[in-house]
Amino acid sequence: MKKGLLDVCVLHVLKNGDTYGYKLTQEITELLEVSESALYPVLRRLENQGYLITYSAEFSGRLRKYYRITDLGVRRLNEYIQELLELKRVIDAVTGGNRDGE
Amino acid sequence: MENKAADFINSLKENLSELPEDERLNVILYYEEYLNDARDSGKDVDEVIKSLGNPSDIAAVIMAEVSFNQARNKPGIKNFNKVIKNIFLGVSGPFGYFIRTIYLIIAYGLIIIFTGASLASLLCAVTGFAGLLYEAFKIPSAFAGERLGTIGMSLFALGVFALLSYAFFIFSKWLVSRATETIRKMVRKNIHQKSYKAMAEKKKQGSGKLIPLALSVVIIAGLILSVASGLPIKLFYIFNSMKPENFKLAVSEYSADGVRKIKITTEHSCVKLVNDNTKPGKIVITYEQPDWLDYKETSNNGEIVFKESSNGRLPLFNLVSLHESRTDVTVYLPDDLNVDLIEIGSRGGYVYISDILQNIGVETYTGGIYLDISHIKEPYSINAKTESGRIEADWIPDKYKGNSEISYSQQNAEKTIDLFSTRGNIEIE
């Protein structure tokens, strides 16, 4: 469940603007308690699935890779959010039940 | 400090040595950039490396992810092997190992079996097609119908086996993706599943329908061709020991005077030697000739020779002629006949001898031999032998019987009957 949430968080952060690996990791770790090294495979997968694209830009004499969400990614994010809202409804209804729904 | 960063990157490189070059470069660039950005934002690189964790763990997760992707995009044995190799890198606990191993053995076994079945069917398709096509072009061009029918049969065989091969192939691919998906779920849970499925289905619709459709067309075309030629019906009649619907009846008559030897050889028509006195002093031979067989009959210097041969009209004749054709060569012999030898040979037909006592030699390959000697009064000898058939002659005392052979002789016997069959049964009454 947590790793699925990681996808939502990445797409959510990218929806607010393009960013690069280190900054993205910092923003995610504020949202979610997750190992710093967990992000690379997630980014790679999201890229393979067409939810985000990458481009390089120069920054103080070296290249930095930036990540940008695609239309498909935005659609996927909205689907996730619907799923999560549904989950939240259930959790609210079953107060005191299993917290993460697994 | 800088050394630690270099060590980290080098270790990562080593652990990812099996990745494709561009994929590995991607990882390295990501982490180099990551460490640079961390340092530029004033972080202690030592601390950052510590929080990133062990390079071999990072590599294991990436390797597994990459192999899942490969197996999903191209489900085959090779990519499945990579999945198997990589998933154990990230397992913890003996129970996890145990469950995963059991699952792997089953999944792997099934995948191997169906991949093998697919290859075997493909081989059948190719050899069946080529073999029958070769047979088709061996048929003389005068028999265009049979030739087309055989080509039809070759197409039919090609289509059926290729379709089977394709089905096994698709199934093994499906097994690989299922197994990969399950393993992925074992390794980590993920709410992506839905989108993967949608992707997989999209792919299927693109290319999957054409091959089965084309093969079905080949099968139907082959079926129409072969059925239209009447070949399957002909073969059905033969293999069910039914008399063919059409045959020519050839009758020839010889004076028994001066005949010393009679020799009858058939491919797979049955030979019958019977006693008949409606025409005294005459030997009569009747032959029911089907349209796929030829014959030659001569009478010279006291020797009557009848020889049957294939006219090339039936495909796979060597196979077909292992089974008898219910077309008979019947030889009617008068009572007072006295010849030196009657020689009978048949590959697939059976030989039937009733109430005749002469020096007779019979040899068949798969056809059976039936000898009825129960009404004969004069003394005789019988030798019978078969290689893989069996001999039935209950009335002959056991002391004349060996292992699959009989050597029986009565006192003062002048005439001998020799029976030999390679694979047929011999019955003596």
Coordinates of C-alpha atoms in Angstrom, one line a residue:
Chain A
M1 CA 0.0 0.0 0.0
K2 CA 2.8 2.4 1.0
K3 CA 4.6 1.9 -2.3
G4 CA 1.4 2.6 -4.2
L5 CA 1.1 5.8 -2.2
L6 CA 4.6 6.6 -3.3
D7 CA 3.4 6.8 -6.9
V8 CA 0.6 9.1 -5.9
C9 CA 2.9 11.4 -4.0
V10 CA 5.4 11.6 -6.9
L11 CA 2.6 12.4 -9.4
H12 CA 1.2 14.9 -6.9
V13 CA 4.5 16.7 -6.4
L14 CA 5.1 16.8 -10.2
K15 CA 1.6 18.2 -10.8
N16 CA 2.7 21.3 -8.9
G17 CA 5.7 21.8 -11.3
D18 CA 8.7 20.1 -12.9
T19 CA 11.5 19.2 -10.5
Y20 CA 14.7 17.1 -10.2
G21 CA 15.6 14.0 -8.3
Y22 CA 17.1 15.4 -5.1
K23 CA 14.4 18.0 -4.5
L24 CA 11.7 15.5 -5.4
T25 CA 13.1 13.1 -2.8
Q26 CA 13.1 15.9 -0.1
E27 CA 9.5 16.8 -0.8
I28 CA 8.3 13.1 -0.8
T29 CA 10.1 12.3 2.4
E30 CA 8.3 15.2 4.0
L31 CA 5.0 13.7 2.9
L32 CA 5.7 10.0 3.5
E33 CA 8.2 8.1 5.6
V34 CA 10.2 6.2 2.9
S35 CA 13.8 5.3 2.2
E36 CA 15.6 7.9 0.1
S37 CA 16.7 5.2 -2.3
A38 CA 13.2 3.9 -3.0
L39 CA 12.5 6.7 -5.5
Y40 CA 14.6 5.8 -8.5
P41 CA 12.8 2.6 -9.5
V42 CA 9.4 4.4 -9.0
L43 CA 10.5 7.2 -11.3
R44 CA 11.8 4.8 -13.9
R45 CA 8.6 2.8 -13.9
L46 CA 6.4 5.9 -14.1
E47 CA 8.5 7.0 -17.0
N48 CA 8.1 3.6 -18.7
Q49 CA 4.3 3.7 -18.3
G50 CA 4.2 7.1 -19.8
Y51 CA 3.0 9.0 -16.7
L52 CA 6.1 11.3 -16.8
I53 CA 8.8 12.5 -19.1
T54 CA 12.3 13.7 -18.4
Y55 CA 14.5 16.4 -19.9
S56 CA 17.9 17.7 -19.0
A57 CA 18.8 21.3 -18.2
E58 CA 22.0 22.9 -17.2
F59 CA 22.6 24.0 -13.6
S60 CA 25.8 25.6 -12.4
G61 CA 28.0 23.9 -14.9
R62 CA 26.4 20.4 -14.8
L63 CA 23.4 18.7 -16.2
R64 CA 20.3 18.1 -14.1
K65 CA 17.5 15.7 -15.0
Y66 CA 14.0 17.2 -14.6
Y67 CA 10.8 15.3 -14.4
R68 CA 7.5 16.5 -15.9
I69 CA 4.1 14.9 -15.5
T70 CA 2.2 14.0 -18.7
D71 CA -1.5 14.2 -19.4
L72 CA -1.7 10.5 -18.9
G73 CA 0.0 11.0 -15.6
V74 CA -2.5 13.6 -14.5
R75 CA -5.4 11.3 -15.5
R76 CA -3.8 8.5 -13.5
L77 CA -3.3 10.8 -10.5
N78 CA -7.0 11.7 -10.6
E79 CA -7.9 8.0 -10.7
Y80 CA -5.7 7.4 -7.6
I81 CA -7.3 10.2 -5.8
Q82 CA -10.7 8.8 -6.5
E83 CA -9.5 5.4 -5.2
L84 CA -8.1 7.0 -2.1
L85 CA -11.3 9.0 -1.4
E86 CA -13.2 5.8 -1.7
L87 CA -10.8 4.3 0.8
K88 CA -11.2 7.2 3.1
R89 CA -15.0 6.9 3.0
V90 CA -14.7 3.3 4.1
I91 CA -12.2 4.2 6.9
D92 CA -14.4 6.9 8.2
A93 CA -17.3 4.6 8.3
V94 CA -15.4 1.9 10.1
T95 CA -13.9 4.0 12.8
G96 CA -11.3 2.2 14.8
G97 CA -10.8 -0.3 12.0
N98 CA -7.6 -1.2 10.2
R99 CA -5.8 2.0 9.6
D100 CA -4.2 1.5 6.2
G101 CA -6.9 -0.8 4.8
E102 CA -4.6 -3.8 3.9
Chain B
M1 CA 34.2 12.6 2.0
E2 CA 34.5 12.7 -1.8
N3 CA 36.0 9.2 -1.7
K4 CA 32.9 7.9 0.0
A5 CA 30.8 9.2 -2.8
A6 CA 33.1 7.7 -5.5
D7 CA 33.0 4.4 -3.6
F8 CA 29.3 4.4 -3.5
I9 CA 29.0 5.1 -7.2
N10 CA 31.6 2.4 -8.1
S11 CA 29.9 -0.2 -5.9
L12 CA 26.6 0.6 -7.5
K13 CA 28.2 0.2 -11.0
E14 CA 29.6 -3.2 -10.1
N15 CA 26.3 -4.4 -8.7
L16 CA 24.5 -3.3 -11.8
S17 CA 27.0 -4.9 -14.3
E18 CA 24.3 -7.1 -15.8
L19 CA 22.0 -4.2 -16.8
P20 CA 22.1 -2.9 -20.3
E21 CA 24.6 -0.1 -20.7
D22 CA 22.1 2.8 -21.1
E23 CA 20.0 1.6 -18.2
R24 CA 23.0 1.4 -15.9
L25 CA 24.2 4.9 -17.0
N26 CA 20.8 6.2 -16.1
V27 CA 21.1 4.9 -12.6
I28 CA 24.6 6.2 -12.1
L29 CA 23.7 9.6 -13.5
Y30 CA 20.7 9.8 -11.2
Y31 CA 22.8 9.1 -8.1
E32 CA 25.7 11.3 -9.1
E33 CA 23.3 14.1 -9.6
Y34 CA 21.6 13.3 -6.3
L35 CA 24.8 13.4 -4.4
N36 CA 25.9 16.7 -6.1
D37 CA 22.6 18.3 -5.3
A38 CA 22.7 17.1 -1.7
R39 CA 26.2 18.6 -1.3
D40 CA 25.2 21.9 -3.0
S41 CA 22.3 22.3 -0.6
G42 CA 24.8 22.0 2.3
K43 CA 24.2 18.4 3.4
D44 CA 26.9 16.1 4.7
V45 CA 27.5 13.7 1.9
D46 CA 28.5 11.0 4.3
E47 CA 25.1 11.2 6.0
V48 CA 23.3 11.2 2.7
I49 CA 25.1 8.1 1.6
K50 CA 24.2 6.4 4.9
S51 CA 20.6 7.2 4.5
L52 CA 20.5 6.0 0.9
G53 CA 21.5 2.5 2.2
N54 CA 23.6 -0.3 0.8
P55 CA 24.4 0.0 -2.9
S56 CA 23.8 -3.8 -3.4
D57 CA 20.2 -3.4 -2.0
I58 CA 19.6 -0.4 -4.3
A59 CA 20.9 -2.5 -7.2
A60 CA 18.7 -5.5 -6.3
V61 CA 15.5 -3.5 -6.4
I62 CA 16.5 -1.9 -9.7
M63 CA 17.4 -5.3 -11.3
A64 CA 14.1 -6.8 -10.2
E65 CA 12.2 -3.9 -11.6
V66 CA 14.0 -4.1 -14.9
S67 CA 13.5 -7.8 -15.3
F68 CA 9.8 -7.5 -14.5
N69 CA 9.5 -4.9 -17.3
Q70 CA 11.4 -7.1 -19.7
A71 CA 9.3 -10.2 -18.9
R72 CA 6.1 -8.2 -19.2
N73 CA 7.0 -6.6 -22.6
K74 CA 8.5 -9.8 -24.1
P75 CA 7.2 -12.8 -22.1
G76 CA 9.7 -15.7 -22.9
I77 CA 11.9 -18.1 -21.1
K78 CA 14.9 -15.9 -21.3
N79 CA 13.4 -12.9 -19.6
F80 CA 11.6 -15.2 -17.1
N81 CA 15.0 -16.6 -16.1
K82 CA 16.2 -13.0 -15.4
V83 CA 13.1 -12.5 -13.2
I84 CA 13.9 -15.6 -11.2
K85 CA 17.6 -14.6 -10.9
N86 CA 16.8 -11.2 -9.6
I87 CA 13.9 -11.7 -7.2
F88 CA 16.0 -13.7 -4.8
L89 CA 18.3 -10.8 -4.3
G90 CA 15.6 -9.0 -2.4
V91 CA 14.0 -11.8 -0.3
S92 CA 14.2 -12.0 3.4
G93 CA 13.3 -14.9 5.7
P94 CA 13.4 -18.6 5.1
F95 CA 9.6 -18.9 4.7
G96 CA 9.7 -16.3 1.9
Y97 CA 12.4 -18.4 0.2
F98 CA 10.4 -21.6 0.7
I99 CA 7.2 -20.3 -0.8
R100 CA 8.9 -18.6 -3.6
T101 CA 10.9 -21.7 -4.5
I102 CA 7.8 -23.9 -4.6
Y103 CA 6.0 -21.4 -6.7
L104 CA 8.9 -21.1 -9.1
I105 CA 9.4 -24.8 -9.6
I106 CA 5.7 -25.2 -10.5
A107 CA 5.6 -22.1 -12.7
Y108 CA 8.9 -22.9 -14.4
G109 CA 8.0 -26.5 -15.0
L110 CA 4.7 -25.5 -16.7
I111 CA 6.4 -22.9 -18.8
I112 CA 9.1 -25.3 -20.0
I113 CA 6.4 -28.0 -20.8
F114 CA 4.3 -25.6 -22.9
T115 CA 7.2 -24.0 -24.6
G116 CA 8.4 -27.5 -25.5
A117 CA 5.0 -28.6 -26.7
S118 CA 4.9 -25.5 -28.9
L119 CA 8.2 -26.3 -30.4
A120 CA 7.3 -30.0 -30.9
S121 CA 4.0 -29.0 -32.7
L122 CA 5.9 -26.6 -34.9
L123 CA 8.2 -29.5 -35.9
C124 CA 5.2 -31.7 -36.6
A125 CA 3.7 -28.9 -38.7
V126 CA 6.9 -28.5 -40.8
T127 CA 7.6 -32.3 -41.2
G128 CA 4.0 -33.1 -41.9
F129 CA 3.7 -30.4 -44.5
A130 CA 6.9 -31.2 -46.2
G131 CA 6.4 -34.9 -46.1
L132 CA 2.9 -34.8 -47.6
L133 CA 3.9 -32.3 -50.1
Y134 CA 6.7 -34.6 -51.2
E135 CA 4.2 -37.4 -51.4
A136 CA 1.9 -35.2 -53.5
F137 CA 4.6 -34.6 -56.1
K138 CA 5.4 -38.3 -56.3
I139 CA 1.9 -39.0 -57.5
P140 CA 1.9 -39.1 -61.3
S141 CA 0.4 -36.0 -62.9
A142 CA -2.3 -38.1 -64.5
F143 CA -4.0 -38.4 -61.1
A144 CA -4.4 -34.6 -60.6
G145 CA -7.3 -35.2 -58.1
E146 CA -5.2 -37.3 -55.8
R147 CA -2.3 -34.9 -56.1
L148 CA -4.5 -31.9 -55.2
G149 CA -6.0 -33.9 -52.4
T150 CA -2.6 -34.7 -51.0
I151 CA -1.6 -31.1 -51.2
G152 CA -4.8 -30.3 -49.3
M153 CA -3.8 -32.9 -46.7
S154 CA -0.4 -31.3 -46.3
L155 CA -2.0 -27.9 -45.9
F156 CA -4.4 -29.3 -43.3
A157 CA -1.6 -30.9 -41.4
L158 CA 0.4 -27.7 -41.5
G159 CA -2.5 -25.6 -40.3
V160 CA -3.6 -27.9 -37.5
F161 CA -0.1 -28.3 -36.0
A162 CA 0.9 -24.7 -36.5
L163 CA -2.3 -23.6 -34.8
L164 CA -1.6 -26.0 -32.0
S165 CA 2.0 -24.7 -31.8
Y166 CA 0.7 -21.1 -31.7
A167 CA -1.8 -21.9 -29.0
F168 CA 0.9 -23.5 -26.8
F169 CA 3.2 -20.5 -27.5
I170 CA 0.5 -18.0 -26.5
F171 CA -0.3 -20.1 -23.4
S172 CA 3.4 -20.3 -22.3
K173 CA 3.7 -16.5 -22.8
W174 CA 0.6 -16.0 -20.7
L175 CA 2.0 -18.3 -18.1
V176 CA 5.2 -16.2 -18.0
S177 CA 3.3 -12.9 -17.6
R178 CA 1.1 -14.4 -14.9
A179 CA 4.0 -15.9 -13.0
T180 CA 5.9 -12.6 -13.3
E181 CA 2.9 -10.7 -12.0
T182 CA 2.5 -13.1 -9.1
I183 CA 6.2 -12.9 -8.2
R184 CA 6.0 -9.1 -8.4
K185 CA 3.1 -9.2 -6.0
M186 CA 5.1 -11.4 -3.7
V187 CA 8.0 -9.0 -3.8
R188 CA 6.0 -5.9 -3.3
K189 CA 2.4 -4.8 -3.3
N190 CA 1.3 -2.2 -5.7
I191 CA -1.9 -0.5 -6.8
H192 CA -0.7 -0.3 -10.4
Q193 CA -2.1 -3.6 -11.4
K194 CA -5.1 -2.2 -13.2
S195 CA -3.0 -0.1 -15.6
Y196 CA -0.7 -3.1 -16.4
K197 CA -3.7 -5.2 -17.3
A198 CA -5.0 -2.5 -19.6
M199 CA -1.7 -2.2 -21.3
A200 CA -1.4 -6.0 -21.8
E201 CA -4.9 -6.1 -23.3
K202 CA -4.2 -3.3 -25.6
K203 CA -1.2 -5.2 -26.9
K204 CA -3.1 -8.3 -27.5
Q205 CA -5.7 -6.6 -29.7
G206 CA -3.0 -5.2 -31.9
S207 CA -1.3 -8.3 -33.3
G208 CA -2.8 -11.5 -31.9
K209 CA -5.7 -12.2 -34.2
L210 CA -3.9 -12.4 -37.6
I211 CA -1.9 -15.7 -37.1
P212 CA -4.8 -17.9 -35.9
L213 CA -7.0 -16.4 -38.7
A214 CA -4.5 -17.1 -41.4
L215 CA -4.0 -20.7 -40.1
S216 CA -7.7 -21.3 -40.0
V217 CA -7.9 -20.3 -43.6
V218 CA -5.1 -22.7 -44.4
I219 CA -6.9 -25.5 -42.5
I220 CA -10.2 -24.9 -44.2
A221 CA -8.6 -24.6 -47.6
G222 CA -6.7 -27.9 -47.0
L223 CA -9.8 -29.6 -45.8
I224 CA -11.9 -28.5 -48.8
L225 CA -9.1 -29.6 -51.2
S226 CA -8.6 -33.0 -49.7
V227 CA -12.3 -33.8 -49.2
A228 CA -13.1 -32.7 -52.7
S229 CA -10.6 -35.1 -54.0
G230 CA -12.3 -38.0 -52.3
L231 CA -8.9 -39.1 -50.9
P232 CA -10.0 -39.2 -47.2
I233 CA -12.9 -41.4 -48.0
K234 CA -10.7 -43.8 -49.9
L235 CA -8.3 -44.0 -47.0
F236 CA -11.2 -44.4 -44.6
Y237 CA -12.4 -47.4 -46.5
I238 CA -9.0 -49.0 -46.5
F239 CA -8.3 -48.4 -42.8
N240 CA -11.7 -49.8 -41.8
S241 CA -11.2 -52.9 -43.9
M242 CA -14.1 -52.1 -46.2
K243 CA -14.3 -53.1 -49.8
P244 CA -13.9 -50.0 -52.0
E245 CA -17.0 -48.8 -53.8
N246 CA -15.4 -49.0 -57.3
F247 CA -13.2 -51.7 -58.6
K248 CA -12.7 -53.5 -61.9
L249 CA -13.1 -57.3 -62.0
A250 CA -10.5 -59.1 -64.0
V251 CA -11.0 -62.8 -64.7
S252 CA -8.4 -65.1 -66.5
E253 CA -8.6 -68.8 -67.1
Y254 CA -5.7 -71.2 -67.7
S255 CA -5.5 -74.8 -68.5
A256 CA -4.1 -76.7 -65.6
D257 CA -2.2 -79.0 -67.9
G258 CA 1.6 -78.5 -67.7
V259 CA 1.4 -75.8 -65.0
R260 CA 4.4 -76.3 -62.7
K261 CA 4.4 -73.2 -60.7
I262 CA 2.0 -70.4 -59.6
K263 CA 3.3 -67.2 -58.2
I264 CA 1.0 -64.5 -56.7
T265 CA 2.5 -61.3 -55.3
T266 CA 0.3 -58.4 -54.0
E267 CA 1.0 -55.1 -52.3
H268 CA -2.0 -55.2 -49.9
S269 CA -4.8 -57.0 -51.6
C270 CA -5.8 -60.3 -50.0
V271 CA -5.0 -63.6 -51.6
K272 CA -7.4 -66.5 -51.5
L273 CA -6.5 -70.0 -52.6
V274 CA -9.7 -72.1 -52.8
N275 CA -10.6 -75.5 -54.1
D276 CA -13.2 -75.3 -56.9
N277 CA -14.4 -78.0 -59.3
T278 CA -17.0 -76.2 -61.3
K279 CA -14.4 -76.0 -64.2
P280 CA -12.4 -79.2 -64.1
G281 CA -8.9 -78.9 -65.5
K282 CA -8.9 -75.1 -65.3
I283 CA -7.1 -72.6 -63.0
V284 CA -9.1 -69.4 -62.7
I285 CA -7.8 -66.2 -61.2
T286 CA -10.1 -63.3 -60.4
Y287 CA -8.9 -59.9 -59.3
E288 CA -10.9 -57.1 -57.9
Q289 CA -8.7 -54.2 -59.1
P290 CA -9.1 -50.8 -57.2
D291 CA -8.1 -47.6 -59.0
W292 CA -4.9 -47.2 -57.0
L293 CA -3.3 -50.5 -57.9
D294 CA -2.0 -52.1 -61.2
Y295 CA -1.3 -55.7 -62.0
K296 CA 0.6 -57.8 -64.4
E297 CA -0.3 -61.3 -65.2
T298 CA 1.8 -63.7 -67.4
S299 CA 1.8 -67.4 -68.2
N300 CA 5.1 -68.8 -69.6
N301 CA 6.7 -72.3 -69.7
G302 CA 4.3 -73.7 -67.2
E303 CA 4.6 -70.8 -64.8
I304 CA 1.7 -68.5 -64.0
V305 CA 2.8 -65.2 -62.5
F306 CA 0.5 -62.5 -61.0
K307 CA 2.0 -59.3 -59.6
E308 CA 0.2 -56.4 -58.1
S309 CA 1.9 -52.9 -57.8
S310 CA 0.9 -49.4 -56.9
N311 CA 0.2 -47.0 -59.7
G312 CA 1.3 -44.1 -57.5
R313 CA -2.1 -42.7 -57.0
L314 CA -2.3 -43.0 -53.2
P315 CA 0.0 -40.8 -51.1
L316 CA 2.0 -42.5 -48.3
F317 CA 1.5 -45.8 -50.0
N318 CA 4.2 -47.5 -48.0
L319 CA 2.2 -46.7 -44.9
V320 CA -1.2 -47.4 -46.4
S321 CA -0.2 -50.7 -47.7
L322 CA 0.6 -52.0 -44.2
H323 CA -3.1 -52.3 -43.9
E324 CA -5.0 -54.8 -46.1
S325 CA -7.2 -53.7 -48.9
R326 CA -10.4 -55.7 -49.1
T327 CA -9.9 -56.4 -52.8
D328 CA -9.2 -60.1 -53.4
V329 CA -7.1 -62.0 -55.7
T330 CA -8.8 -65.4 -55.7
V331 CA -7.2 -68.4 -57.3
Y332 CA -9.6 -71.3 -58.0
L333 CA -7.7 -74.6 -58.1
P334 CA -9.3 -77.9 -59.4
D335 CA -9.0 -81.2 -57.4
D336 CA -6.6 -83.0 -59.7
L337 CA -4.0 -80.3 -59.8
N338 CA -0.4 -81.2 -59.2
V339 CA 2.2 -78.4 -59.3
D340 CA 5.7 -78.1 -57.9
L341 CA 5.1 -75.0 -56.0
I342 CA 2.6 -72.3 -55.2
E343 CA 4.3 -69.1 -54.0
I344 CA 2.3 -66.3 -52.4
G345 CA 3.7 -63.0 -51.1
S346 CA 1.8 -60.1 -49.8
R347 CA 3.0 -57.0 -47.9
G348 CA -0.2 -55.9 -46.1
G349 CA -2.9 -58.2 -47.3
Y350 CA -3.9 -61.4 -45.6
V351 CA -3.6 -64.8 -47.2
Y352 CA -6.4 -67.4 -47.0
I353 CA -5.9 -71.0 -48.0
S354 CA -8.7 -73.5 -47.8
D355 CA -8.8 -77.2 -48.7
I356 CA -5.7 -77.2 -50.8
L357 CA -2.8 -79.5 -50.5
Q358 CA 0.2 -78.5 -52.7
N359 CA 3.7 -77.4 -52.0
I360 CA 2.9 -73.9 -50.8
G361 CA 5.2 -71.1 -49.7
V362 CA 3.5 -68.0 -48.1
E363 CA 5.2 -64.9 -46.9
T364 CA 3.6 -61.7 -45.6
Y365 CA 4.7 -58.6 -43.8
T366 CA 1.8 -57.4 -41.7
G367 CA -1.0 -59.5 -43.2
G368 CA -2.3 -62.5 -41.4
I369 CA -2.2 -66.1 -42.8
Y370 CA -5.2 -68.4 -42.4
L371 CA -4.8 -72.0 -43.4
D372 CA -7.7 -74.4 -43.3
I373 CA -6.4 -77.9 -43.8
S374 CA -9.0 -79.8 -41.8
H375 CA -10.6 -81.6 -44.8
I376 CA -7.3 -82.9 -46.2
K377 CA -6.9 -86.7 -46.0
E378 CA -3.3 -87.2 -47.4
P379 CA -0.3 -86.7 -45.1
Y380 CA 1.4 -83.3 -45.1
S381 CA 4.0 -81.1 -43.3
I382 CA 3.5 -77.6 -42.0
N383 CA 6.2 -75.1 -41.1
A384 CA 4.9 -71.8 -39.6
K385 CA 6.9 -69.0 -38.3
T386 CA 6.2 -65.4 -37.2
E387 CA 8.5 -62.7 -35.8
S388 CA 6.2 -60.6 -33.8
G389 CA 2.7 -62.1 -34.5
R390 CA 1.3 -65.1 -32.8
I391 CA 0.4 -68.6 -34.0
E392 CA -2.9 -70.3 -33.3
A393 CA -3.1 -74.0 -34.0
D394 CA -4.7 -75.7 -30.9
W395 CA -5.0 -79.1 -32.6
I396 CA -1.2 -79.5 -33.2
P397 CA 0.5 -81.2 -30.3
D398 CA 2.8 -79.1 -28.2
K399 CA 5.9 -81.1 -29.0
Y400 CA 5.9 -79.6 -32.6
K401 CA 5.7 -76.1 -31.3
G402 CA 8.6 -73.8 -30.5
N403 CA 8.6 -70.2 -29.5
S404 CA 6.5 -68.5 -32.2
E405 CA 7.1 -71.3 -34.7
I406 CA 5.6 -74.7 -35.6
S407 CA 7.2 -77.5 -37.4
Y408 CA 4.7 -80.3 -37.8
S409 CA 5.0 -83.3 -40.0
Q410 CA 2.8 -86.3 -40.7
Q411 CA 4.2 -89.7 -41.7
N412 CA 4.9 -90.2 -45.4
A413 CA 4.2 -86.6 -46.1
E414 CA 5.0 -85.5 -49.6
K415 CA 3.7 -82.0 -49.7
T416 CA 4.9 -79.2 -47.5
I417 CA 3.3 -75.9 -46.6
D418 CA 5.6 -73.1 -45.4
L419 CA 4.1 -70.1 -43.8
F420 CA 6.0 -67.0 -42.7
S421 CA 4.8 -63.6 -41.5
T422 CA 6.9 -60.9 -40.1
R423 CA 4.3 -59.1 -38.0
G424 CA 1.0 -60.9 -38.8
N425 CA -0.7 -63.7 -37.0
I426 CA -0.9 -67.2 -38.3
E427 CA -4.0 -69.4 -37.8
I428 CA -4.1 -73.1 -38.7
E429 CA -7.3 -75.2 -38.6

